[in-house]
Short mmCIF file of C-alpha atoms in Angstrom, two decimals:
data_model
loop_
_atom_site.label_atom_id
_atom_site.label_comp_id
_atom_site.label_asym_id
_atom_site.label_seq_id
_atom_site.Cartn_x
_atom_site.Cartn_y
_atom_site.Cartn_z
CA MET A 334 5.05 -3.40 -46.16
CA GLU A 335 5.32 -3.54 -42.39
CA LYS A 336 4.46 -0.35 -40.57
CA GLN A 337 7.27 1.53 -38.87
CA PRO A 338 6.66 2.67 -35.28
CA ILE A 339 5.65 6.26 -34.77
CA LEU A 340 7.06 6.03 -31.25
CA GLU A 341 9.68 3.86 -29.55
CA LEU A 342 10.84 3.74 -25.95
CA LYS A 343 13.99 1.65 -25.61
CA ASN A 344 15.52 0.18 -22.45
CA ILE A 345 13.86 2.66 -20.08
CA ARG A 346 14.94 2.51 -16.44
CA LYS A 347 13.47 4.50 -13.56
CA THR A 348 14.11 4.22 -9.83
CA PHE A 349 12.55 5.98 -6.87
CA ASP A 350 15.16 5.82 -4.11
CA LYS A 351 15.73 2.05 -3.75
CA LEU A 352 12.59 1.03 -5.62
CA VAL A 353 13.14 -0.03 -9.23
CA ALA A 354 9.92 1.07 -10.95
CA LEU A 355 11.06 0.30 -14.52
CA ASP A 356 13.84 -2.10 -15.40
CA ASP A 357 15.00 -2.03 -19.05
CA VAL A 358 11.46 -1.58 -20.45
CA SER A 359 10.85 -1.14 -24.18
CA PHE A 360 7.60 -0.17 -25.91
CA SER A 361 6.59 0.78 -29.45
CA LEU A 362 3.49 2.40 -30.93
CA LEU A 363 2.44 2.01 -34.56
CA PRO A 364 0.59 4.71 -36.51
CA GLY A 365 -3.19 4.29 -36.32
CA GLU A 366 -3.23 1.66 -33.57
CA ILE A 367 -4.63 1.32 -30.07
CA HIS A 368 -1.85 -0.28 -28.03
CA GLY A 369 -2.89 -1.65 -24.66
CA LEU A 370 -0.45 -1.37 -21.77
CA LEU A 371 -1.59 -4.08 -19.37
CA GLY A 372 -0.48 -5.00 -15.88
CA GLY A 373 -1.47 -5.11 -12.25
CA ASN A 374 -1.15 -2.24 -9.81
CA GLY A 375 2.50 -1.30 -9.43
CA ALA A 376 3.56 -2.95 -12.71
CA GLY A 377 5.04 0.34 -14.01
CA LYS A 378 2.44 1.20 -16.68
CA THR A 379 1.68 4.75 -15.58
CA THR A 380 5.31 5.43 -14.65
CA LEU A 381 6.41 4.54 -18.19
CA MET A 382 3.83 6.85 -19.75
CA ASN A 383 4.58 9.63 -17.25
CA ILE A 384 8.15 9.53 -18.58
CA LEU A 385 6.85 9.81 -22.14
CA TYR A 386 4.63 12.75 -21.13
CA GLY A 387 7.46 14.49 -19.29
CA LEU A 388 6.14 14.22 -15.74
CA TYR A 389 9.10 11.99 -14.76
CA ARG A 390 12.66 11.95 -16.02
CA LYS A 391 14.07 8.59 -17.04
CA ASP A 392 17.32 7.41 -15.45
CA GLN A 393 18.38 5.48 -18.55
CA GLY A 394 17.06 4.66 -22.00
CA GLU A 395 16.05 6.37 -25.23
CA ILE A 396 12.88 7.79 -26.79
CA PHE A 397 12.38 7.96 -30.56
CA LEU A 398 9.57 9.87 -32.28
CA ASN A 399 9.18 9.21 -36.02
CA GLY A 400 12.69 7.74 -35.99
CA GLU A 401 14.27 10.78 -34.35
CA LYS A 402 15.81 10.53 -30.89
CA ILE A 403 14.20 13.08 -28.57
CA GLU A 404 14.32 14.30 -24.98
CA ILE A 405 11.09 15.28 -23.23
CA ASN A 406 11.61 17.70 -20.37
CA GLY A 407 8.02 18.33 -19.34
CA PRO A 408 4.36 18.15 -20.42
CA ARG A 409 4.63 21.32 -22.53
CA ASP A 410 7.50 19.71 -24.40
CA ALA A 411 5.42 16.56 -24.92
CA LEU A 412 2.43 18.54 -26.19
CA LYS A 413 4.62 20.46 -28.65
CA ARG A 414 5.67 17.08 -30.06
CA GLY A 415 2.04 15.96 -30.36
CA ILE A 416 1.89 13.75 -27.26
CA GLY A 417 -1.06 14.20 -24.87
CA MET A 418 -2.14 12.33 -21.75
CA VAL A 419 -5.47 11.99 -19.94
CA HIS A 420 -4.89 11.06 -16.31
CA GLN A 421 -7.17 9.16 -13.94
CA HIS A 422 -7.66 12.34 -11.89
CA PHE A 423 -8.71 15.23 -14.10
CA LEU A 424 -6.97 18.61 -13.94
CA GLN A 425 -10.00 20.88 -14.33
CA ILE A 426 -11.28 24.14 -12.84
CA ALA A 427 -14.69 23.31 -11.43
CA ASN A 428 -16.31 26.74 -11.84
CA TYR A 429 -15.13 27.24 -15.45
CA THR A 430 -17.16 26.13 -18.46
CA VAL A 431 -16.24 23.19 -20.67
CA LEU A 432 -14.91 25.49 -23.37
CA GLU A 433 -12.87 27.57 -20.92
CA ASN A 434 -11.27 24.41 -19.52
CA ILE A 435 -10.42 23.17 -23.01
CA VAL A 436 -8.68 26.35 -24.18
CA LEU A 437 -7.06 27.14 -20.82
CA GLY A 438 -3.26 27.17 -21.05
CA THR A 439 -3.13 27.82 -24.78
CA GLY A 440 -2.41 31.17 -26.43
CA ILE A 441 -5.78 32.41 -25.19
CA THR A 442 -5.10 33.45 -21.60
CA ASN A 443 -7.78 35.84 -20.30
CA ARG A 444 -11.16 34.15 -19.95
CA TYR A 445 -12.95 37.54 -19.74
CA THR A 446 -11.47 39.20 -22.83
CA MET A 447 -10.77 36.26 -25.15
CA GLN A 448 -12.82 35.78 -28.27
CA MET A 449 -14.47 32.41 -27.75
CA GLN A 450 -16.57 32.05 -30.89
CA PRO A 451 -13.75 30.83 -33.20
CA GLU A 452 -12.51 28.43 -30.51
CA ALA A 453 -16.03 27.15 -29.88
CA ARG A 454 -16.35 26.33 -33.59
CA LYS A 455 -13.05 24.42 -33.52
CA VAL A 456 -14.09 22.40 -30.45
CA GLU A 457 -17.58 21.70 -31.84
CA GLU A 458 -15.95 20.35 -35.00
CA LEU A 459 -13.80 18.04 -32.85
CA CYS A 460 -16.89 16.91 -30.90
CA GLN A 461 -18.68 15.97 -34.11
CA ARG A 462 -15.64 14.44 -35.80
CA PHE A 463 -14.73 12.12 -32.94
CA GLY A 464 -18.16 11.39 -31.47
CA LEU A 465 -17.61 13.28 -28.21
CA PRO A 466 -20.79 15.33 -27.64
CA VAL A 467 -20.40 17.92 -24.87
CA GLU A 468 -22.30 21.12 -24.02
CA LEU A 469 -19.52 23.71 -24.27
CA ASN A 470 -21.22 26.28 -22.03
CA ALA A 471 -21.86 23.81 -19.19
CA VAL A 472 -19.95 24.42 -15.95
CA ILE A 473 -17.56 21.56 -15.17
CA SER A 474 -18.82 21.07 -11.59
CA THR A 475 -22.29 20.20 -12.91
CA LEU A 476 -21.09 17.38 -15.18
CA PRO A 477 -20.87 13.64 -14.52
CA ILE A 478 -17.50 11.87 -14.58
CA GLY A 479 -17.99 10.42 -18.07
CA THR A 480 -18.59 13.86 -19.59
CA ARG A 481 -15.66 15.36 -17.70
CA GLN A 482 -13.44 12.67 -19.24
CA LYS A 483 -14.62 13.72 -22.71
CA VAL A 484 -13.52 17.25 -21.83
CA GLU A 485 -10.01 15.99 -21.03
CA ILE A 486 -9.83 14.10 -24.34
CA LEU A 487 -11.09 17.15 -26.23
CA LYS A 488 -8.47 19.26 -24.43
CA ALA A 489 -5.75 17.04 -25.90
CA LEU A 490 -7.34 16.92 -29.38
CA TYR A 491 -7.71 20.72 -29.39
CA ARG A 492 -3.95 20.95 -28.89
CA GLY A 493 -3.41 18.83 -31.99
CA VAL A 494 -1.95 15.69 -30.42
CA LYS A 495 -1.14 12.73 -32.64
CA ILE A 496 -0.39 10.35 -29.77
CA LEU A 497 -2.97 10.12 -26.97
CA ILE A 498 -2.25 8.31 -23.68
CA LEU A 499 -5.29 7.24 -21.66
CA ASP A 500 -4.57 6.16 -18.06
CA GLU A 501 -7.23 3.71 -16.76
CA PRO A 502 -9.91 5.60 -18.71
CA THR A 503 -12.84 3.35 -17.77
CA THR A 504 -12.39 3.42 -13.98
CA ASN A 505 -15.40 5.63 -13.20
CA LEU A 506 -17.54 5.05 -16.28
CA THR A 507 -20.82 3.21 -16.61
CA PRO A 508 -20.88 0.27 -19.09
CA GLN A 509 -22.74 2.44 -21.59
CA GLU A 510 -20.06 5.14 -21.30
CA VAL A 511 -17.32 2.51 -21.78
CA ASP A 512 -18.94 1.36 -25.04
CA ALA A 513 -19.24 4.97 -26.26
CA LEU A 514 -15.59 5.65 -25.36
CA PHE A 515 -14.43 2.60 -27.32
CA GLU A 516 -16.39 3.76 -30.36
CA SER A 517 -14.76 7.20 -30.12
CA LEU A 518 -11.29 5.66 -29.82
CA ARG A 519 -11.82 3.70 -33.02
CA VAL A 520 -12.91 6.89 -34.81
CA MET A 521 -9.77 8.63 -33.52
CA VAL A 522 -7.35 6.01 -34.84
CA ASN A 523 -9.21 5.94 -38.16
CA GLY A 524 -8.66 9.69 -38.20
CA GLY A 525 -4.89 9.36 -37.85
CA LEU A 526 -4.25 9.24 -34.10
CA SER A 527 -2.32 6.55 -32.24
CA ILE A 528 -3.48 5.65 -28.73
CA VAL A 529 -1.85 4.10 -25.67
CA PHE A 530 -4.53 2.51 -23.48
CA ILE A 531 -3.34 1.85 -19.91
CA THR A 532 -5.46 -0.64 -17.97
CA HIS A 533 -5.42 -3.63 -15.64
CA LYS A 534 -8.65 -5.04 -17.11
CA LEU A 535 -8.13 -8.02 -19.40
CA ARG A 536 -11.47 -7.94 -21.17
CA GLU A 537 -11.05 -4.30 -22.10
CA VAL A 538 -7.76 -4.76 -23.94
CA LEU A 539 -9.11 -7.80 -25.76
CA SER A 540 -12.13 -5.74 -26.78
CA VAL A 541 -10.54 -2.53 -28.04
CA CYS A 542 -6.76 -2.88 -28.52
CA ASP A 543 -4.82 -3.88 -31.63
CA ARG A 544 -1.69 -4.92 -29.74
CA ILE A 545 -1.11 -5.47 -26.05
CA THR A 546 2.08 -5.19 -23.99
CA VAL A 547 2.17 -6.70 -20.51
CA LEU A 548 4.37 -5.30 -17.75
CA ARG A 549 4.98 -7.04 -14.43
CA GLU A 550 7.05 -5.61 -11.58
CA GLY A 551 8.57 -3.00 -13.89
CA ARG A 552 9.67 -5.44 -16.62
CA ASN A 553 8.52 -6.39 -20.10
CA ILE A 554 6.76 -9.76 -20.15
CA THR A 555 5.23 -9.99 -23.63
CA THR A 556 3.75 -8.06 -26.56
CA LEU A 557 1.06 -9.72 -28.67
CA ASP A 558 -1.31 -8.88 -31.50
CA ARG A 559 -4.91 -9.21 -30.41
CA LYS A 560 -5.50 -12.11 -32.83
CA ASP A 561 -2.77 -14.09 -31.06
CA ALA A 562 -3.93 -13.18 -27.56
CA SER A 563 -6.23 -14.82 -25.04
CA GLU A 564 -7.34 -14.11 -21.52
CA GLU A 565 -5.40 -17.08 -20.18
CA VAL A 566 -2.14 -15.94 -21.84
CA PHE A 567 -2.44 -12.51 -20.29
CA VAL A 568 -3.37 -13.89 -16.88
CA ARG A 569 -0.20 -15.98 -16.87
CA ALA A 570 1.83 -12.99 -18.00
CA MET A 571 0.38 -10.65 -15.35
CA VAL A 572 0.62 -12.91 -12.31
CA GLY A 573 3.34 -15.42 -13.19
CA GLU A 574 3.40 -18.33 -10.76
CA GLN A 575 2.09 -16.32 -7.79
CA MET A 576 -1.37 -17.90 -7.77
CA ASN A 577 -3.27 -21.01 -8.79
CA ILE A 578 -5.48 -19.64 -11.53
CA GLU A 579 -7.71 -22.71 -11.66
CA LYS A 580 -8.60 -22.32 -7.97
CA SER A 581 -8.79 -18.53 -7.92
CA VAL A 582 -11.92 -16.52 -7.20
CA TYR A 583 -10.67 -13.56 -9.26
CA PHE A 584 -10.99 -15.56 -12.48
CA ALA A 585 -14.11 -17.48 -11.47
CA ARG A 586 -17.25 -17.09 -13.55
CA ASP A 587 -19.69 -17.60 -10.68
CA THR A 588 -19.37 -17.57 -6.90
CA LYS A 589 -23.00 -18.31 -6.09
CA THR A 590 -22.09 -21.82 -4.96
CA PHE A 591 -20.44 -20.33 -1.87
CA GLY A 592 -23.78 -20.21 -0.07
CA GLU A 593 -27.37 -19.08 -0.39
CA VAL A 594 -28.82 -16.29 1.74
CA ASP A 595 -31.97 -16.75 3.79
CA TYR A 596 -33.98 -13.62 3.07
CA THR A 597 -36.87 -14.78 5.27
CA ALA A 598 -34.74 -14.40 8.40
CA GLU A 599 -34.24 -11.18 10.34
CA PRO A 600 -31.60 -8.96 8.71
CA LEU A 601 -28.27 -8.49 10.45
CA LEU A 602 -28.29 -4.78 9.56
CA ARG A 603 -31.19 -2.52 8.72
CA LEU A 604 -31.01 1.13 7.62
CA THR A 605 -34.38 2.88 7.64
CA GLN A 606 -34.84 6.22 5.84
CA VAL A 607 -31.33 7.40 6.68
CA ASN A 608 -30.56 10.98 5.70
CA LEU A 609 -27.34 12.94 5.94
CA ILE A 610 -27.17 16.69 5.48
CA SER A 611 -23.73 18.31 5.25
CA LYS A 612 -22.73 21.44 7.19
CA GLU A 613 -23.32 23.37 3.96
CA GLY A 614 -26.91 22.09 3.85
CA VAL A 615 -26.32 19.65 0.99
CA ALA A 616 -28.15 16.30 1.11
CA ARG A 617 -25.47 13.60 0.95
CA LEU A 618 -27.79 10.68 1.71
CA LYS A 619 -31.51 10.75 0.89
CA ASP A 620 -33.94 8.36 2.61
CA VAL A 621 -31.57 5.39 2.32
CA SER A 622 -33.24 2.13 3.34
CA LEU A 623 -31.21 -1.08 3.13
CA GLU A 624 -31.15 -4.52 4.69
CA ILE A 625 -28.16 -6.86 4.86
CA PHE A 626 -28.78 -10.47 5.84
CA HIS A 627 -26.61 -13.06 7.54
CA GLY A 628 -24.21 -14.59 5.02
CA GLU A 629 -24.88 -11.89 2.42
CA ILE A 630 -22.50 -9.73 0.42
CA LEU A 631 -24.49 -6.63 -0.50
CA GLY A 632 -22.71 -4.64 -3.19
CA ILE A 633 -23.03 -0.88 -3.58
CA ALA A 634 -22.45 0.33 -7.15
CA GLY A 635 -22.21 3.90 -8.34
CA VAL A 636 -20.00 6.44 -10.03
CA ALA A 637 -17.48 7.86 -7.54
CA GLY A 638 -18.76 10.76 -5.43
CA ASN A 639 -22.44 9.79 -5.27
CA GLY A 640 -22.59 9.22 -1.51
CA GLN A 641 -20.59 6.01 -1.15
CA GLN A 642 -18.21 7.41 1.45
CA GLU A 643 -21.05 8.94 3.45
CA LEU A 644 -22.97 5.65 3.38
CA ALA A 645 -19.90 3.75 4.61
CA GLU A 646 -19.19 6.23 7.40
CA VAL A 647 -22.79 6.39 8.61
CA THR A 648 -23.07 2.60 8.59
CA ALA A 649 -19.78 2.21 10.47
CA GLY A 650 -20.67 4.87 13.03
CA ILE A 651 -17.96 7.33 11.95
CA ILE A 652 -20.56 10.05 11.52
CA PRO A 653 -24.16 10.08 12.81
CA PRO A 654 -27.03 10.40 10.35
CA THR A 655 -29.09 13.58 10.35
CA SER A 656 -32.20 11.44 10.60
CA GLY A 657 -33.25 7.82 10.22
CA LYS A 658 -32.50 4.62 12.09
CA ILE A 659 -29.72 2.01 12.00
CA GLU A 660 -30.23 -1.39 13.64
CA GLN A 661 -27.72 -4.21 14.00
CA ASN A 662 -28.98 -7.60 15.16
CA GLY A 663 -32.22 -5.92 16.22
CA ARG A 664 -30.45 -3.33 18.40
CA ASP A 665 -30.71 0.39 17.68
CA VAL A 666 -27.10 1.53 17.09
CA THR A 667 -27.91 4.83 15.37
CA GLY A 668 -26.27 7.05 17.96
CA LEU A 669 -23.46 4.76 19.08
CA PRO A 670 -19.89 6.07 18.59
CA VAL A 671 -17.52 4.09 16.39
CA GLY A 672 -15.71 2.49 19.34
CA GLU A 673 -18.97 1.03 20.62
CA ARG A 674 -19.88 -0.07 17.10
CA LEU A 675 -16.59 -1.96 16.81
CA ARG A 676 -17.30 -3.71 20.12
CA SER A 677 -20.78 -4.63 18.89
CA GLY A 678 -19.43 -6.76 16.05
CA LEU A 679 -18.50 -4.39 13.22
CA SER A 680 -15.26 -4.00 11.27
CA TYR A 681 -14.42 -1.33 8.70
CA ILE A 682 -12.06 -0.93 5.74
CA PRO A 683 -12.15 2.81 4.87
CA GLU A 684 -11.69 4.17 1.37
CA ASP A 685 -8.93 6.66 2.22
CA ARG A 686 -6.21 4.49 3.72
CA LEU A 687 -3.84 7.43 4.22
CA HIS A 688 -6.19 9.58 6.30
CA ASP A 689 -8.66 7.20 7.96
CA GLY A 690 -7.74 4.43 10.33
CA PHE A 691 -3.96 4.44 9.82
CA LEU A 692 -1.20 6.10 11.85
CA PRO A 693 2.02 6.60 9.85
CA LYS A 694 4.10 7.36 12.95
CA ALA A 695 2.87 4.29 14.82
CA SER A 696 4.34 0.83 14.33
CA VAL A 697 2.86 -1.81 12.06
CA ALA A 698 1.78 -3.74 15.19
CA HIS A 699 -0.01 -0.67 16.61
CA ASN A 700 -1.84 -0.18 13.31
CA LEU A 701 -2.89 -3.83 13.19
CA ILE A 702 -4.72 -3.49 16.53
CA LEU A 703 -5.97 0.07 16.10
CA GLY A 704 -9.58 0.33 17.27
CA VAL A 705 -9.57 -3.08 18.95
CA HIS A 706 -6.57 -2.56 21.23
CA ARG A 707 -8.78 -2.60 24.35
CA GLN A 708 -10.55 -5.82 23.37
CA PRO A 709 -9.55 -9.47 23.83
CA PRO A 710 -7.17 -11.03 22.98
CA TYR A 711 -5.08 -7.84 23.03
CA SER A 712 -6.29 -6.42 26.33
CA ASP A 713 -8.13 -7.31 29.53
CA GLY A 714 -9.78 -3.88 29.44
CA ARG A 715 -7.02 -2.18 31.39
CA PHE A 716 -3.64 -3.35 30.10
CA ILE A 717 -2.47 -4.34 26.63
CA ASN A 718 -0.85 -7.76 26.32
CA TRP A 719 2.06 -6.82 24.05
CA LYS A 720 3.30 -10.39 23.78
CA THR A 721 0.00 -11.38 22.18
CA VAL A 722 -0.02 -8.23 20.04
CA TYR A 723 3.38 -8.96 18.53
CA GLN A 724 2.71 -12.67 18.13
CA ASN A 725 -0.54 -12.01 16.26
CA SER A 726 1.08 -9.21 14.26
CA ARG A 727 3.82 -11.51 13.00
CA GLU A 728 1.18 -14.08 11.99
CA GLN A 729 -0.84 -11.43 10.12
CA ILE A 730 2.26 -10.08 8.38
CA ARG A 731 2.91 -13.58 7.04
CA GLU A 732 -0.70 -14.42 6.18
CA TYR A 733 -1.46 -11.13 4.43
CA ASN A 734 1.98 -10.82 2.81
CA ILE A 735 2.68 -7.41 4.32
CA LYS A 736 6.13 -6.38 3.08
CA THR A 737 7.78 -4.92 6.18
CA GLY A 738 10.85 -5.49 8.34
CA GLY A 739 8.65 -6.55 11.24
CA PRO A 740 5.88 -5.47 13.65
CA GLU A 741 8.10 -2.74 15.15
CA ASP A 742 8.64 -0.93 11.81
CA PRO A 743 6.92 2.48 11.46
CA GLY A 744 3.71 2.29 9.45
CA GLY A 745 4.82 5.27 7.40
CA ASN A 746 7.56 3.15 5.82
CA LEU A 747 5.00 0.95 4.07
CA SER A 748 3.97 1.36 0.44
CA GLY A 749 0.36 2.19 -0.37
CA GLY A 750 -0.44 -1.42 -1.27
CA ASN A 751 1.05 -2.68 2.00
CA ILE A 752 -0.89 -0.09 4.01
CA GLN A 753 -4.00 -1.51 2.34
CA ARG A 754 -2.94 -5.00 3.41
CA VAL A 755 -2.64 -3.79 7.02
CA MET A 756 -6.18 -2.39 6.88
CA ILE A 757 -7.49 -5.63 5.39
CA ALA A 758 -5.63 -7.82 7.91
CA ARG A 759 -7.03 -5.80 10.82
CA ALA A 760 -10.60 -5.94 9.51
CA PHE A 761 -10.64 -9.66 8.76
CA SER A 762 -8.87 -10.65 11.98
CA MET A 763 -11.67 -9.06 14.02
CA ASN A 764 -14.08 -11.83 12.94
CA ALA A 765 -16.96 -9.34 13.10
CA ASP A 766 -20.59 -10.09 12.18
CA LEU A 767 -20.63 -7.10 9.81
CA LEU A 768 -17.84 -5.79 7.60
CA VAL A 769 -18.13 -2.44 5.85
CA ALA A 770 -15.53 -2.59 3.06
CA HIS A 771 -15.02 0.48 0.86
CA ASN A 772 -12.87 -0.24 -2.22
CA PRO A 773 -10.97 -2.92 -0.26
CA THR A 774 -8.87 -4.10 -3.24
CA ARG A 775 -7.75 -0.69 -4.50
CA GLY A 776 -3.98 -0.65 -4.93
CA LEU A 777 -3.58 -4.43 -4.72
CA ASP A 778 -2.12 -6.76 -7.33
CA ILE A 779 -4.22 -9.63 -8.72
CA PRO A 780 -3.00 -12.35 -6.29
CA SER A 781 -3.73 -10.00 -3.37
CA MET A 782 -7.16 -9.19 -4.77
CA ASP A 783 -7.88 -12.89 -5.10
CA PHE A 784 -6.82 -13.38 -1.47
CA VAL A 785 -9.30 -10.70 -0.36
CA TYR A 786 -12.05 -12.33 -2.42
CA GLN A 787 -11.31 -15.67 -0.76
CA LYS A 788 -11.58 -14.01 2.66
CA LEU A 789 -14.90 -12.36 1.78
CA LEU A 790 -16.34 -15.69 0.70
CA GLN A 791 -15.06 -17.35 3.86
CA ARG A 792 -16.98 -14.73 5.83
CA LYS A 793 -20.05 -15.55 3.76
CA ALA A 794 -19.69 -19.26 4.53
CA LYS A 795 -19.64 -18.38 8.25
CA LYS A 796 -22.92 -16.43 7.83
CA GLN A 797 -21.20 -13.10 8.37
CA ALA A 798 -22.35 -10.14 6.30
CA THR A 799 -20.43 -7.64 4.16
CA LEU A 800 -21.41 -4.25 2.79
CA LEU A 801 -19.08 -4.11 -0.22
CA ILE A 802 -18.76 -0.64 -1.72
CA SER A 803 -16.71 -0.72 -4.90
CA GLU A 804 -16.23 1.28 -8.08
CA ASP A 805 -15.27 -1.94 -9.90
CA LEU A 806 -18.51 -3.27 -11.34
CA ASP A 807 -16.91 -6.56 -12.37
CA GLU A 808 -15.85 -7.09 -8.76
CA LEU A 809 -19.36 -6.41 -7.49
CA MET A 810 -20.99 -8.71 -10.05
CA LEU A 811 -18.56 -11.50 -9.17
CA LEU A 812 -19.02 -11.38 -5.40
CA SER A 813 -22.37 -9.85 -4.52
CA ASP A 814 -25.65 -11.58 -3.73
CA ARG A 815 -27.49 -8.34 -4.45
CA ILE A 816 -26.32 -4.99 -5.83
CA ALA A 817 -27.82 -1.67 -4.73
CA VAL A 818 -27.07 1.33 -6.93
CA ILE A 819 -26.53 4.73 -5.36
CA TYR A 820 -26.97 7.97 -7.30
CA ARG A 821 -26.59 11.39 -5.67
CA GLY A 822 -27.10 9.87 -2.25
CA GLU A 823 -30.22 7.92 -3.15
CA ILE A 824 -30.68 4.18 -3.68
CA LEU A 825 -32.29 3.97 -7.13
CA GLY A 826 -32.64 0.20 -7.30
CA ILE A 827 -31.56 -3.14 -5.87
CA LEU A 828 -30.95 -6.11 -8.16
CA PRO A 829 -30.75 -9.75 -7.01
CA ARG A 830 -27.98 -11.86 -8.51
CA GLU A 831 -30.18 -13.55 -11.11
CA GLN A 832 -31.01 -10.11 -12.54
CA PHE A 833 -27.43 -8.81 -12.73
CA ASP A 834 -26.91 -7.02 -16.02
CA LYS A 835 -24.14 -4.47 -16.40
CA TYR A 836 -26.22 -2.25 -18.68
CA ALA A 837 -29.20 -2.26 -16.32
CA ILE A 838 -26.83 -1.34 -13.48
CA GLY A 839 -25.22 1.28 -15.73
CA ARG A 840 -28.58 2.96 -16.33
CA LEU A 841 -29.13 3.20 -12.59
CA MET A 842 -25.62 4.58 -12.14
CA SER A 843 -26.58 7.30 -14.64
CA GLY A 844 -29.66 8.23 -12.60
CA ILE A 845 -32.29 6.37 -14.65
CA ARG A 846 -34.60 4.87 -12.07
CA SER A 847 -35.32 1.14 -12.15
CA THR A 848 -38.82 -0.23 -12.61
CA GLU A 849 -37.84 -3.44 -10.79
CA PRO A 850 -38.90 -3.91 -7.16
CA ALA A 851 -36.16 -3.23 -4.60
CA THR A 852 -36.68 -6.53 -2.78
CA PRO A 853 -34.75 -9.80 -2.93
#
């Protein structure tokens, strides 16, 4: 007998002002299954599940739970009906313990007077039952990302959910943590739960999901059982006719043919024992020594928050190091301000596109020349040539597919993905010897990611260097000549391409020091 869905969303529509985020989307979840919700950034995956969890209100459509039509008016309502959600960004109190975070918001309200022993026993039973080991008395701020995610899952299980929504759950996990999570998910569904697994990663859904639904631009494209699915089918469903898959870099297996690196030559950039101490006296970078050679893409891997932003900003000249030396093309640039660094052949794509290097009140054209507005071809050093600015801006808008009314439009009118395209267009148009790129493809759809990859490899072919800092290990392993792993501000190991192994990199990301030499 065919299983009946435990949950059905029918003909869901959601708009934000003029943007249609979901257009007549339907989705069903069977009891005891892991159902993958697959799509690129902006496909509507998280929006659909936020409606189910009560964070958004649908404009049209119906929701059925166990055959009964329901209305969900908020997260509390969802939890009462057995629906829980673990978001990408955890809602935790850093100075509370694991146990306190788990029980917070339930009937137990006062952390100083509540009796914790019975609750601790309940949570420990959940830990053992579902393979989610956590030290309940540990303070949240002391825990790595993977453990903090377990806390969020336990928080939902403690509340008795039967349907668990996981939003991009592997984003900040090491490969070992991903494997452990998948094992726990299988135990959960065997124990009676049903799981919605939101992701944009093809190999993950093919590895762990029973059925997969693909959304594109807020619309249903297909739903398939895993046995009927393939990577190629899902690629076609996710990107449509927007890109030539056979010629894409995104789906390439190896990009080494794009050029070898001469490691006997002088490096383009050298960092020597660079340290950075925060105003609070915390060591953000510890004796970082790196070399980047002409034509090299040097990847930086690590779990978010381990010094990546500080490394990018020190390298780009945004902040000076506390000690150490930075040389570019043999010249000491340690103390040079960012403007001088840009003139010396550096370009920079910052991680935080909304706060660094973008002016919402300025026009798109102004943002495209920001930082280089006093350099040729835009200026003779005294006056800006606005004719050239607008001509080049129109060309970049076309080339980088920036969705805007024109160069004069305010930058603040752009979506997040289009702001990212502006940052990328500006960086690549500078034709700099060295590019520092921090999560350059975050927020982009697959064709746009592929375009960025093509541009990075074009730089490589021209013997230009890139420091590529990314939380996407697949991206780093695809593009990098070497990968350096950063952990708590320290470089624990550097692997050449022939030694790339996601589990070896994962151990370094967890703080387990490599025994391999840190040389090419």
